[in-house]
Every structure is written in structure tokens, then in C-alpha cells.
mmCIF file of C-alpha atoms and ligand atoms in Angstrom:
data_model
loop_
_atom_site.group_PDB
_atom_site.id
_atom_site.type_symbol
_atom_site.label_atom_id
_atom_site.label_comp_id
_atom_site.label_asym_id
_atom_site.label_seq_id
_atom_site.Cartn_x
_atom_site.Cartn_y
_atom_site.Cartn_z
ATOM 1 C CA UNK A 868 71.438 -40.764 22.560
ATOM 2 C CA UNK A 869 71.747 -43.102 25.517
ATOM 3 C CA UNK A 870 73.787 -46.192 24.835
ATOM 4 C CA UNK A 871 72.430 -49.666 25.514
ATOM 5 C CA UNK A 872 74.873 -52.071 27.084
ATOM 6 C CA UNK A 873 73.961 -55.647 26.260
ATOM 7 C CA UNK A 874 75.198 -58.006 28.947
ATOM 8 C CA UNK A 875 75.655 -61.628 27.978
ATOM 9 C CA UNK A 876 78.667 -62.682 29.989
ATOM 10 C CA UNK A 877 81.810 -61.229 31.544
ATOM 11 C CA UNK A 878 79.931 -58.616 33.588
ATOM 12 C CA UNK A 879 78.795 -59.929 36.983
ATOM 13 C CA UNK A 880 75.065 -59.721 37.701
ATOM 14 C CA UNK A 881 75.374 -58.664 41.319
ATOM 15 C CA UNK A 882 76.570 -55.358 42.684
ATOM 16 C CA UNK A 883 74.521 -52.826 40.697
ATOM 17 C CA UNK A 884 71.017 -51.491 41.357
ATOM 18 C CA UNK A 885 70.503 -50.942 37.638
ATOM 19 C CA UNK A 886 70.654 -54.552 36.391
ATOM 20 C CA UNK A 887 71.079 -58.152 37.493
ATOM 21 C CA UNK A 888 69.987 -59.572 40.827
ATOM 22 C CA UNK A 889 69.564 -58.090 44.297
ATOM 23 C CA UNK A 890 69.500 -60.152 47.482
ATOM 24 C CA UNK A 891 68.505 -58.034 50.474
ATOM 25 C CA UNK A 892 68.690 -60.883 52.956
ATOM 26 C CA UNK A 893 65.185 -62.307 52.557
ATOM 27 C CA UNK A 894 63.552 -65.064 50.528
ATOM 28 C CA UNK A 895 62.759 -62.478 47.827
ATOM 29 C CA UNK A 896 65.228 -61.964 44.992
ATOM 30 C CA UNK A 897 64.861 -58.851 42.842
ATOM 31 C CA UNK A 898 65.352 -59.647 39.164
ATOM 32 C CA UNK A 899 66.419 -56.766 36.916
ATOM 33 C CA UNK A 900 66.843 -57.899 33.301
ATOM 34 C CA UNK A 901 66.685 -54.393 31.825
ATOM 35 C CA UNK A 902 66.668 -50.791 32.983
ATOM 36 C CA UNK A 903 64.705 -48.811 30.378
ATOM 37 C CA UNK A 904 61.286 -47.251 30.826
ATOM 38 C CA UNK A 905 58.871 -45.714 28.306
ATOM 39 C CA UNK A 906 57.419 -43.298 30.922
ATOM 40 C CA UNK A 907 59.044 -40.303 32.600
ATOM 41 C CA UNK A 908 57.036 -40.039 35.842
ATOM 42 C CA UNK A 909 57.621 -36.655 37.452
ATOM 43 C CA UNK A 910 58.412 -38.271 40.832
ATOM 44 C CA UNK A 911 60.531 -41.173 39.526
ATOM 45 C CA UNK A 912 63.050 -42.249 42.150
ATOM 46 C CA UNK A 913 65.408 -43.626 39.500
ATOM 47 C CA UNK A 914 65.088 -40.772 36.956
ATOM 48 C CA UNK A 915 63.953 -43.246 34.291
ATOM 49 C CA UNK A 916 62.536 -42.776 30.832
ATOM 50 C CA UNK A 917 63.037 -40.586 27.776
ATOM 51 C CA UNK A 918 63.158 -37.373 29.847
ATOM 52 C CA UNK A 919 65.934 -38.588 32.133
ATOM 53 C CA UNK A 920 68.679 -36.025 32.575
ATOM 54 C CA UNK A 921 71.104 -38.230 34.469
ATOM 55 C CA UNK A 922 71.083 -41.613 32.763
ATOM 56 C CA UNK A 923 73.547 -42.257 29.989
ATOM 57 C CA UNK A 924 73.547 -46.054 29.811
ATOM 58 C CA UNK A 925 70.651 -48.531 29.787
ATOM 59 C CA UNK A 926 71.236 -52.236 30.352
ATOM 60 C CA UNK A 927 69.807 -55.314 28.683
ATOM 61 C CA UNK A 928 70.783 -58.689 30.126
ATOM 62 C CA UNK A 929 70.788 -61.916 28.121
ATOM 63 C CA UNK A 930 68.051 -64.307 29.281
ATOM 64 C CA UNK A 931 70.239 -67.426 29.688
ATOM 65 C CA UNK A 932 72.854 -65.398 31.506
ATOM 66 C CA UNK A 933 70.481 -63.932 34.105
ATOM 67 C CA UNK A 934 68.853 -67.332 34.653
ATOM 68 C CA UNK A 935 72.250 -68.961 35.256
ATOM 69 C CA UNK A 936 73.092 -66.310 37.886
ATOM 70 C CA UNK A 937 69.647 -66.653 39.428
ATOM 71 C CA UNK A 938 70.018 -70.448 39.709
ATOM 72 C CA UNK A 939 73.401 -70.081 41.394
ATOM 73 C CA UNK A 940 72.031 -67.522 43.823
ATOM 74 C CA UNK A 941 69.075 -69.764 44.696
ATOM 75 C CA UNK A 942 71.454 -72.670 45.284
ATOM 76 C CA UNK A 943 73.658 -70.593 47.572
ATOM 77 C CA UNK A 944 70.660 -69.402 49.606
ATOM 78 C CA UNK A 945 69.623 -73.014 50.207
ATOM 79 C CA UNK A 946 65.891 -72.360 50.659
ATOM 80 C CA UNK A 947 62.850 -73.528 48.747
ATOM 81 C CA UNK A 948 60.342 -70.672 49.120
ATOM 82 C CA UNK A 949 61.832 -68.029 46.860
ATOM 83 C CA UNK A 950 59.850 -65.116 45.437
ATOM 84 C CA UNK A 951 61.334 -63.849 42.165
ATOM 85 C CA UNK A 952 60.297 -60.202 41.989
ATOM 86 C CA UNK A 953 60.914 -58.599 38.603
ATOM 87 C CA UNK A 954 60.983 -54.922 39.483
ATOM 88 C CA UNK A 955 63.800 -53.065 37.619
ATOM 89 C CA UNK A 956 64.695 -49.372 37.628
ATOM 90 C CA UNK A 957 62.350 -48.946 34.643
ATOM 91 C CA UNK A 958 59.462 -51.034 33.336
ATOM 92 C CA UNK A 959 60.157 -54.803 33.293
ATOM 93 C CA UNK A 960 57.635 -55.308 30.516
ATOM 94 C CA UNK A 961 59.994 -53.494 28.178
ATOM 95 C CA UNK A 962 62.312 -56.519 28.440
ATOM 96 C CA UNK A 963 61.888 -58.205 25.046
ATOM 97 C CA UNK A 964 61.922 -61.713 26.555
ATOM 98 C CA UNK A 965 59.750 -61.016 29.586
ATOM 99 C CA UNK A 966 57.413 -63.972 28.949
ATOM 100 C CA UNK A 967 60.361 -66.343 28.471
ATOM 101 C CA UNK A 968 61.966 -64.964 31.623
ATOM 102 C CA UNK A 969 58.824 -65.735 33.622
ATOM 103 C CA UNK A 970 58.626 -69.225 32.055
ATOM 104 C CA UNK A 971 62.263 -69.954 32.909
ATOM 105 C CA UNK A 972 61.850 -68.732 36.499
ATOM 106 C CA UNK A 973 58.738 -70.939 36.791
ATOM 107 C CA UNK A 974 60.843 -73.981 35.887
ATOM 108 C CA UNK A 975 63.049 -73.469 38.962
ATOM 109 C CA UNK A 976 61.565 -75.671 41.731
ATOM 110 C CA UNK A 977 62.641 -73.358 44.579
ATOM 111 C CA UNK A 978 60.697 -70.446 43.066
ATOM 112 C CA UNK A 979 57.251 -70.454 44.635
ATOM 113 C CA UNK A 980 56.104 -66.957 43.674
ATOM 114 C CA UNK A 981 56.826 -64.776 40.636
ATOM 115 C CA UNK A 982 55.748 -61.147 40.729
ATOM 116 C CA UNK A 983 56.438 -58.019 38.702
ATOM 117 C CA UNK A 984 56.101 -54.264 39.220
ATOM 118 C CA UNK A 985 54.826 -51.883 36.527
ATOM 119 C CA UNK A 986 52.910 -48.700 35.764
ATOM 120 C CA UNK A 987 51.213 -50.738 33.062
ATOM 121 C CA UNK A 988 51.802 -48.834 29.802
ATOM 122 C CA UNK A 989 52.852 -52.052 28.044
ATOM 123 C CA UNK A 990 50.374 -54.378 29.712
ATOM 124 C CA UNK A 991 48.328 -55.438 26.689
ATOM 125 C CA UNK A 992 45.518 -57.981 26.740
ATOM 126 C CA UNK A 993 47.769 -60.304 24.691
ATOM 127 C CA UNK A 994 50.634 -60.035 27.190
ATOM 128 C CA UNK A 995 48.309 -60.689 30.138
ATOM 129 C CA UNK A 996 47.081 -63.823 28.314
ATOM 130 C CA UNK A 997 50.682 -64.999 27.833
ATOM 131 C CA UNK A 998 51.518 -64.408 31.492
ATOM 132 C CA UNK A 999 48.409 -66.091 32.846
ATOM 133 C CA UNK A 1000 49.209 -69.364 34.603
ATOM 134 C CA UNK A 1001 52.869 -68.367 34.811
ATOM 135 C CA UNK A 1002 53.163 -65.190 36.842
ATOM 136 C CA UNK A 1003 51.518 -65.079 40.284
ATOM 137 C CA UNK A 1004 51.103 -61.376 40.929
ATOM 138 C CA UNK A 1005 51.359 -58.036 39.147
ATOM 139 C CA UNK A 1006 51.963 -54.948 41.276
ATOM 140 C CA UNK A 1007 50.349 -52.242 39.171
ATOM 141 C CA UNK A 1008 50.964 -48.608 40.031
ATOM 142 C CA UNK A 1009 47.968 -46.425 39.215
ATOM 143 C CA UNK A 1010 48.534 -42.920 40.561
ATOM 144 C CA UNK A 1011 45.350 -41.306 39.239
ATOM 145 C CA UNK A 1012 42.295 -42.581 37.372
ATOM 146 C CA UNK A 1013 41.851 -39.218 35.650
ATOM 147 C CA UNK A 1014 43.235 -38.963 32.142
ATOM 148 C CA UNK A 1015 44.878 -35.530 32.393
ATOM 149 C CA UNK A 1016 46.406 -36.061 35.788
ATOM 150 C CA UNK A 1017 47.649 -39.540 34.931
ATOM 151 C CA UNK A 1018 49.459 -38.124 31.889
ATOM 152 C CA UNK A 1019 50.901 -35.314 34.008
ATOM 153 C CA UNK A 1020 52.157 -37.656 36.736
ATOM 154 C CA UNK A 1021 53.573 -40.073 34.148
ATOM 155 C CA UNK A 1022 55.352 -37.151 32.426
ATOM 156 C CA UNK A 1023 54.049 -38.599 29.149
ATOM 157 C CA UNK A 1024 51.321 -37.162 26.912
ATOM 158 C CA UNK A 1025 50.851 -40.450 25.140
ATOM 159 C CA UNK A 1026 50.111 -42.374 28.364
ATOM 160 C CA UNK A 1027 46.574 -43.822 28.326
ATOM 161 C CA UNK A 1028 45.238 -44.536 31.810
ATOM 162 C CA UNK A 1029 42.007 -45.912 30.292
ATOM 163 C CA UNK A 1030 44.074 -48.737 28.761
ATOM 164 C CA UNK A 1031 45.779 -49.397 32.086
ATOM 165 C CA UNK A 1032 42.357 -49.506 33.786
ATOM 166 C CA UNK A 1033 41.195 -52.088 31.230
ATOM 167 C CA UNK A 1034 44.397 -54.079 31.809
ATOM 168 C CA UNK A 1035 43.823 -53.956 35.579
ATOM 169 C CA UNK A 1036 40.306 -55.344 35.161
ATOM 170 C CA UNK A 1037 41.565 -58.104 32.884
ATOM 171 C CA UNK A 1038 44.307 -59.082 35.354
ATOM 172 C CA UNK A 1039 41.818 -59.091 38.239
ATOM 173 C CA UNK A 1040 39.569 -61.475 36.275
ATOM 174 C CA UNK A 1041 42.472 -63.799 35.455
ATOM 175 C CA UNK A 1042 44.329 -66.240 37.676
ATOM 176 C CA UNK A 1043 47.009 -63.569 38.215
ATOM 177 C CA UNK A 1044 46.720 -61.708 41.492
ATOM 178 C CA UNK A 1045 46.584 -57.929 41.256
ATOM 179 C CA UNK A 1046 48.006 -55.473 43.744
ATOM 180 C CA UNK A 1047 47.304 -51.825 42.994
ATOM 181 C CA UNK A 1048 50.287 -49.809 44.171
ATOM 182 C CA UNK A 1049 49.814 -46.042 43.723
ATOM 183 C CA UNK A 1050 52.560 -43.621 44.589
ATOM 184 C CA UNK A 1051 51.017 -41.018 46.871
ATOM 185 C CA UNK A 1052 52.584 -37.680 45.977
ATOM 186 C CA UNK A 1053 51.374 -35.160 48.584
ATOM 187 C CA UNK A 1054 49.499 -32.235 47.118
ATOM 188 C CA UNK A 1055 49.318 -33.839 43.673
ATOM 189 C CA UNK A 1056 47.107 -36.905 44.010
ATOM 190 C CA UNK A 1057 45.647 -36.747 47.551
ATOM 191 C CA UNK A 1058 42.068 -36.831 46.302
ATOM 192 C CA UNK A 1059 42.861 -39.642 43.852
ATOM 193 C CA UNK A 1060 43.956 -42.132 46.502
ATOM 194 C CA UNK A 1061 40.449 -42.876 47.913
ATOM 195 C CA UNK A 1062 39.146 -43.291 44.340
ATOM 196 C CA UNK A 1063 41.970 -45.725 43.562
ATOM 197 C CA UNK A 1064 41.137 -47.723 46.705
ATOM 198 C CA UNK A 1065 37.480 -47.915 45.648
ATOM 199 C CA UNK A 1066 38.537 -48.958 42.148
ATOM 200 C CA UNK A 1067 40.875 -51.721 43.412
ATOM 201 C CA UNK A 1068 38.140 -53.132 45.639
ATOM 202 C CA UNK A 1069 35.472 -52.878 42.936
ATOM 203 C CA UNK A 1070 37.437 -54.920 40.387
ATOM 204 C CA UNK A 1071 38.497 -57.645 42.832
ATOM 205 C CA UNK A 1072 42.196 -56.902 43.271
ATOM 206 C CA UNK A 1073 43.941 -58.878 46.004
ATOM 207 C CA UNK A 1074 42.719 -62.442 45.566
ATOM 208 C CA UNK A 1075 45.626 -63.914 47.560
ATOM 209 C CA UNK A 1076 47.761 -60.974 48.686
ATOM 210 C CA UNK A 1077 46.595 -57.513 49.751
ATOM 211 C CA UNK A 1078 44.629 -55.537 47.155
ATOM 212 C CA UNK A 1079 46.567 -52.323 47.711
ATOM 213 C CA UNK A 1080 50.123 -51.320 48.445
ATOM 214 C CA UNK A 1081 50.122 -47.530 48.681
ATOM 215 C CA UNK A 1082 53.659 -46.195 48.329
ATOM 216 C CA UNK A 1083 55.004 -43.062 49.936
ATOM 217 C CA UNK A 1084 56.672 -40.488 47.691
ATOM 218 C CA UNK A 1085 60.265 -39.881 48.774
ATOM 219 C CA UNK A 1086 62.671 -37.293 47.383
ATOM 220 C CA UNK A 1087 65.621 -39.527 46.505
ATOM 221 C CA UNK A 1088 69.014 -38.220 45.578
ATOM 222 C CA UNK A 1089 69.293 -38.745 41.847
ATOM 223 C CA UNK A 1090 65.517 -39.087 41.469
ATOM 224 C CA UNK A 1091 63.030 -36.596 40.018
ATOM 225 C CA UNK A 1092 61.378 -34.202 42.431
ATOM 226 C CA UNK A 1093 58.177 -32.421 41.407
ATOM 227 C CA UNK A 1094 58.320 -28.704 42.152
ATOM 228 C CA UNK A 1095 56.736 -27.662 45.422
ATOM 229 C CA UNK A 1096 56.210 -31.220 46.689
ATOM 230 C CA UNK A 1097 57.538 -32.060 50.126
ATOM 231 C CA UNK A 1098 57.483 -35.668 51.277
ATOM 232 C CA UNK A 1099 55.376 -36.217 54.398
ATOM 233 C CA UNK A 1100 56.844 -37.986 57.425
ATOM 234 C CA UNK A 1101 56.408 -41.745 57.875
ATOM 235 C CA UNK A 1102 54.303 -41.059 60.981
ATOM 236 C CA UNK A 1103 51.930 -38.859 58.990
ATOM 237 C CA UNK A 1104 51.824 -41.372 56.153
ATOM 238 C CA UNK A 1105 50.818 -44.260 58.439
ATOM 239 C CA UNK A 1106 48.284 -42.064 60.256
ATOM 240 C CA UNK A 1107 46.620 -41.291 56.902
ATOM 241 C CA UNK A 1108 46.692 -44.948 55.885
ATOM 242 C CA UNK A 1109 45.074 -45.912 59.201
ATOM 243 C CA UNK A 1110 42.273 -43.385 58.540
ATOM 244 C CA UNK A 1111 41.705 -44.817 55.073
ATOM 245 C CA UNK A 1112 41.752 -48.363 56.480
ATOM 246 C CA UNK A 1113 38.891 -47.409 58.807
ATOM 247 C CA UNK A 1114 36.982 -45.642 56.039
ATOM 248 C CA UNK A 1115 37.234 -48.463 53.487
ATOM 249 C CA UNK A 1116 37.603 -51.513 55.756
ATOM 250 C CA UNK A 1117 40.699 -52.670 53.869
ATOM 251 C CA UNK A 1118 44.221 -53.424 54.982
ATOM 252 C CA UNK A 1119 46.618 -50.708 53.804
ATOM 253 C CA UNK A 1120 49.439 -50.822 56.348
ATOM 254 C CA UNK A 1121 51.439 -53.765 55.097
ATOM 255 C CA UNK A 1122 54.425 -55.714 56.334
ATOM 256 C CA UNK A 1123 56.705 -58.302 54.705
ATOM 257 C CA UNK A 1124 54.593 -60.989 56.479
ATOM 258 C CA UNK A 1125 51.644 -60.104 54.255
ATOM 259 C CA UNK A 1126 53.683 -61.385 51.314
ATOM 260 C CA UNK A 1127 55.349 -64.353 53.021
ATOM 261 C CA UNK A 1128 58.672 -62.522 53.002
ATOM 262 C CA UNK A 1129 61.028 -63.609 55.752
ATOM 263 C CA UNK A 1130 64.605 -62.891 56.697
ATOM 264 C CA UNK A 1131 67.156 -65.311 55.246
ATOM 265 C CA UNK A 1132 70.930 -65.067 55.409
ATOM 266 C CA UNK A 1133 72.114 -63.052 52.396
ATOM 267 C CA UNK A 1134 74.985 -64.169 50.178
ATOM 268 C CA UNK A 1135 78.295 -63.219 51.716
ATOM 269 C CA UNK A 1136 79.519 -59.741 50.771
ATOM 270 C CA UNK A 1137 82.584 -59.697 48.528
ATOM 271 C CA UNK A 1138 83.677 -56.129 49.320
ATOM 272 C CA UNK A 1139 83.576 -54.226 52.572
ATOM 273 C CA UNK A 1140 82.799 -50.568 53.248
ATOM 274 C CA UNK A 1141 86.031 -48.679 53.903
ATOM 275 C CA UNK A 1142 88.146 -51.187 51.993
ATOM 276 C CA UNK A 1143 90.611 -49.786 49.433
ATOM 277 C CA UNK A 1144 91.188 -51.959 46.381
ATOM 278 C CA UNK A 1145 91.897 -51.999 42.663
ATOM 279 C CA UNK A 1146 88.908 -52.404 40.371
ATOM 280 C CA UNK A 1147 88.843 -53.040 36.631
ATOM 281 C CA UNK A 1148 87.006 -50.374 34.614
ATOM 282 C CA UNK A 1149 84.308 -51.668 32.260
ATOM 283 C CA UNK A 1150 83.237 -48.286 30.897
ATOM 284 C CA UNK A 1151 80.768 -45.481 31.493
ATOM 285 C CA UNK A 1152 78.306 -46.078 34.295
ATOM 286 C CA UNK A 1153 74.542 -45.942 34.501
ATOM 287 C CA UNK A 1154 74.389 -42.267 35.375
ATOM 288 C CA UNK A 1155 76.417 -39.157 34.611
ATOM 289 C CA UNK A 1156 79.616 -39.101 36.659
ATOM 290 C CA UNK A 1157 79.638 -42.862 37.282
ATOM 291 C CA UNK A 1158 82.067 -45.485 36.034
ATOM 292 C CA UNK A 1159 81.181 -49.161 35.876
ATOM 293 C CA UNK A 1160 83.897 -51.418 37.260
ATOM 294 C CA UNK A 1161 84.315 -54.955 38.487
ATOM 295 C CA UNK A 1162 86.109 -56.621 41.392
ATOM 296 C CA UNK A 1163 85.791 -60.100 42.936
ATOM 297 C CA UNK A 1164 82.966 -61.051 40.608
ATOM 298 C CA UNK A 1165 80.838 -58.059 41.606
ATOM 299 C CA UNK A 1166 79.959 -54.852 39.784
ATOM 300 C CA UNK A 1167 81.138 -51.684 41.500
ATOM 301 C CA UNK A 1168 79.815 -48.214 40.684
ATOM 302 C CA UNK A 1169 82.698 -45.759 40.993
ATOM 303 C CA UNK A 1170 82.035 -42.077 41.698
ATOM 304 C CA UNK A 1171 84.366 -39.139 40.993
ATOM 305 C CA UNK A 1172 86.575 -41.038 38.571
ATOM 306 C CA UNK A 1173 88.463 -39.170 35.842
ATOM 307 C CA UNK A 1174 87.920 -40.558 32.323
ATOM 308 C CA UNK A 1175 89.877 -43.809 32.068
ATOM 309 C CA UNK A 1176 89.803 -46.344 29.226
ATOM 310 C CA UNK A 1177 87.980 -49.654 29.724
ATOM 311 C CA UNK A 1178 90.331 -52.330 31.027
ATOM 312 C CA UNK A 1179 92.256 -49.903 33.279
ATOM 313 C CA UNK A 1180 92.816 -50.734 36.905
ATOM 314 C CA UNK A 1181 91.944 -47.898 39.286
ATOM 315 C CA UNK A 1182 92.211 -47.613 43.035
ATOM 316 C CA UNK A 1183 88.954 -46.952 44.909
ATOM 317 C CA UNK A 1184 87.555 -46.852 48.429
ATOM 318 C CA UNK A 1185 84.279 -48.757 48.976
ATOM 319 C CA UNK A 1186 81.637 -46.392 50.388
ATOM 320 C CA UNK A 1187 78.597 -48.680 50.336
ATOM 321 C CA UNK A 1188 78.340 -52.453 50.741
ATOM 322 C CA UNK A 1189 74.744 -52.961 51.907
ATOM 323 C CA UNK A 1190 72.676 -55.677 50.161
ATOM 324 C CA UNK A 1191 75.629 -56.628 47.952
ATOM 325 C CA UNK A 1192 75.259 -53.295 46.119
ATOM 326 C CA UNK A 1193 78.627 -51.628 45.820
ATOM 327 C CA UNK A 1194 79.547 -47.975 45.432
ATOM 328 C CA UNK A 1195 83.112 -46.737 45.652
ATOM 329 C CA UNK A 1196 84.982 -43.477 45.299
ATOM 330 C CA UNK A 1197 88.053 -42.982 43.142
ATOM 331 C CA UNK A 1198 91.024 -42.419 45.429
ATOM 332 C CA UNK A 1199 93.557 -41.089 42.988
ATOM 333 C CA UNK A 1200 95.724 -44.010 41.978
ATOM 334 C CA UNK A 1201 95.481 -45.441 38.457
HETATM 335 S S1 LIG B 85 58.246 -44.405 38.236
HETATM 336 FE FE1 LIG B 85 58.431 -46.367 37.206
HETATM 337 S S2 LIG B 85 57.169 -46.141 35.363
HETATM 338 FE FE2 LIG B 85 57.564 -44.089 36.137
HETATM 339 S S3 LIG B 85 59.391 -43.390 35.018
HETATM 340 FE FE3 LIG B 85 60.080 -44.303 36.947
HETATM 341 S S4 LIG B 85 60.519 -46.420 36.449
HETATM 342 FE FE4 LIG B 85 59.263 -45.599 34.796
#
């Protein structure tokens, strides 16, 4: 059984990819209130879902707590055109207070756009109704319109693509913008991509933003890799997108400009790559072999640590500091 760590204080909400907030130096803030996913997609970059072999902790963040961190982050960025993008390392619609989260983000004057990313298994007609008028855009990943293949790609026999198709149509008819964002897994859904483009155009996706955001499959360390699938190069990927653009007369090669995303100074880093420091252990980390620790009001994921009780101070060397996401390696001293 995977444990669920409920976070309602004490643990900082910056520093981890698995929960909290991520500021990558633009006007978009990634909001990650939970980490769980009901699907087990065979290409999942974060090894999410019931079939995960590497996850041992899932996170659930208290609504008031994440909003208070979000407000402070917005204040420190000092801009008034923020996009709050609820993306998570799982499915954001599994967050029990997702509608309240969207409502609370909407109340923040600096937030101009709220968007969320999902494969849609939990996107019911009722939920879409509750989100209408509150959320601006849903990025919906549909990787195949065919029942059998959709189940196979989602790694889940119970997954019903027909329900997701109905949800997509409902979203497209609502005031919520719809972006269809398939993951193109070479050799597995090549022939599905043109059909998905036709589908997105036929239902009226992309009222404000682009209708499609085709994503390239990448074999990430720690992610799931379908047997026999080799990622194509970026050059090949863009060449194929350009061909499809010509065939369907739709924009498929996207840039941050298409979403109004611009560079903005990120919050100052608290830890620096190469730095050696003591961190306080909180407990087991997100994945096997990781320990969750904290230093200078940031979460640090520590690799190669021996088992140490929560509350211990251990010495680590910071090995990653990009985007205020911190990884460190145990250096031996406890
Ligand atoms: S790809 Fe997305 S929906 Fe699929 S298992 Fe991973 S997090 Fe879940």
C-alpha cells in the first residue's frame, strides 16, 4: 500500500516536483495539490497510477495551505497576468477540492487564466458544469479514439474513451476552452493522430487558444517506457507536425507566445547546486530510494540516503537547483 502524506502546514510547498507550486521563471505557476492518478498510462513520464512500481508516497495538500503559498508567490512575482496551471504528476481532478481550488484561484486578482491538464477519466458532465465560468481552459489528452487502443495506452481496462469523447464535446460547447493534447508515442498511435486532429477541429476545440497541443513521447528516467518504442528526434517531430499543419490547415507547432506565456524573473533560489548543507529529514520520499527533507523553507529530495528517522539532520550536496526544484545527494554525515 502506498502511503498518503497529507500536507497542511510545516512542509514547504516549493522544492518538489510532486506537490506544491513550481515557478519556472514565467508568468505561469504550476499548481500541484495532489499527486495521485487513477490511470497507469504505459508511457507515463512520472510513473503514476495503481501500476506504479516506483512511487511509495502520494501527496495531498490542504486547500487553504496551498492558496496561502500561491498568494505569497504571486505577491513576490509582482505581476498581474498570472496563469495558474493545475497540472500535477497525476490527475488534478482526483483532488477532492478541485472545484474549490479553482474558485479560490479565481478570487486572486492577479490570476488572469486558470487551466488544468488531464486525460479525462474523471471529467463528468457534473464536474464540467461546476467548472464552467470558473476555469478558462482544459488541456485534455486523448491519445486514441479507439476503445481498445485507448485502454491499452492508458494501462487501464476500465478506461472509457467514449466517456472522455462525450466530455470533450461538452467542454467544447461550454465557455471553457478546450485544447486536445495527445501524447504521440511512435509506432503505437501514429495513425490515431490525424483522426484526433480531425476530431478536435470537428467539435470546436480551441476557441481562444490553439485547438491542439500534440506532445512528444520522451523516455524519462523514472518514467514508464513501452517496450520497443524509441522516441523520435525533435527535428523529426517538428517535421511531422509541419506536414500535418499543411494537411489540416491548423497550427500545431506551438510556442509559449500562443498562450501569452512570457519570461518573468523567478523567485530567488534558496539553495545552490554544489552547495553542501544540513537538511532536516521529513520521512520517506515520493519514490523508492528518495528521502523527503527540508532546508531554508524549501523541500529537498535526497537520493542515496540510508534509512534515518524523521527529524534527523543529514549532510547533503545539492545536485539540482533549476526552477526552485531541489535534489541532493547524501554525503555521509549524519
Ligand atoms: S500520463 Fe497522466 S493520466 Fe496517464 S498515468 Fe501518467 S499522470 Fe496519469
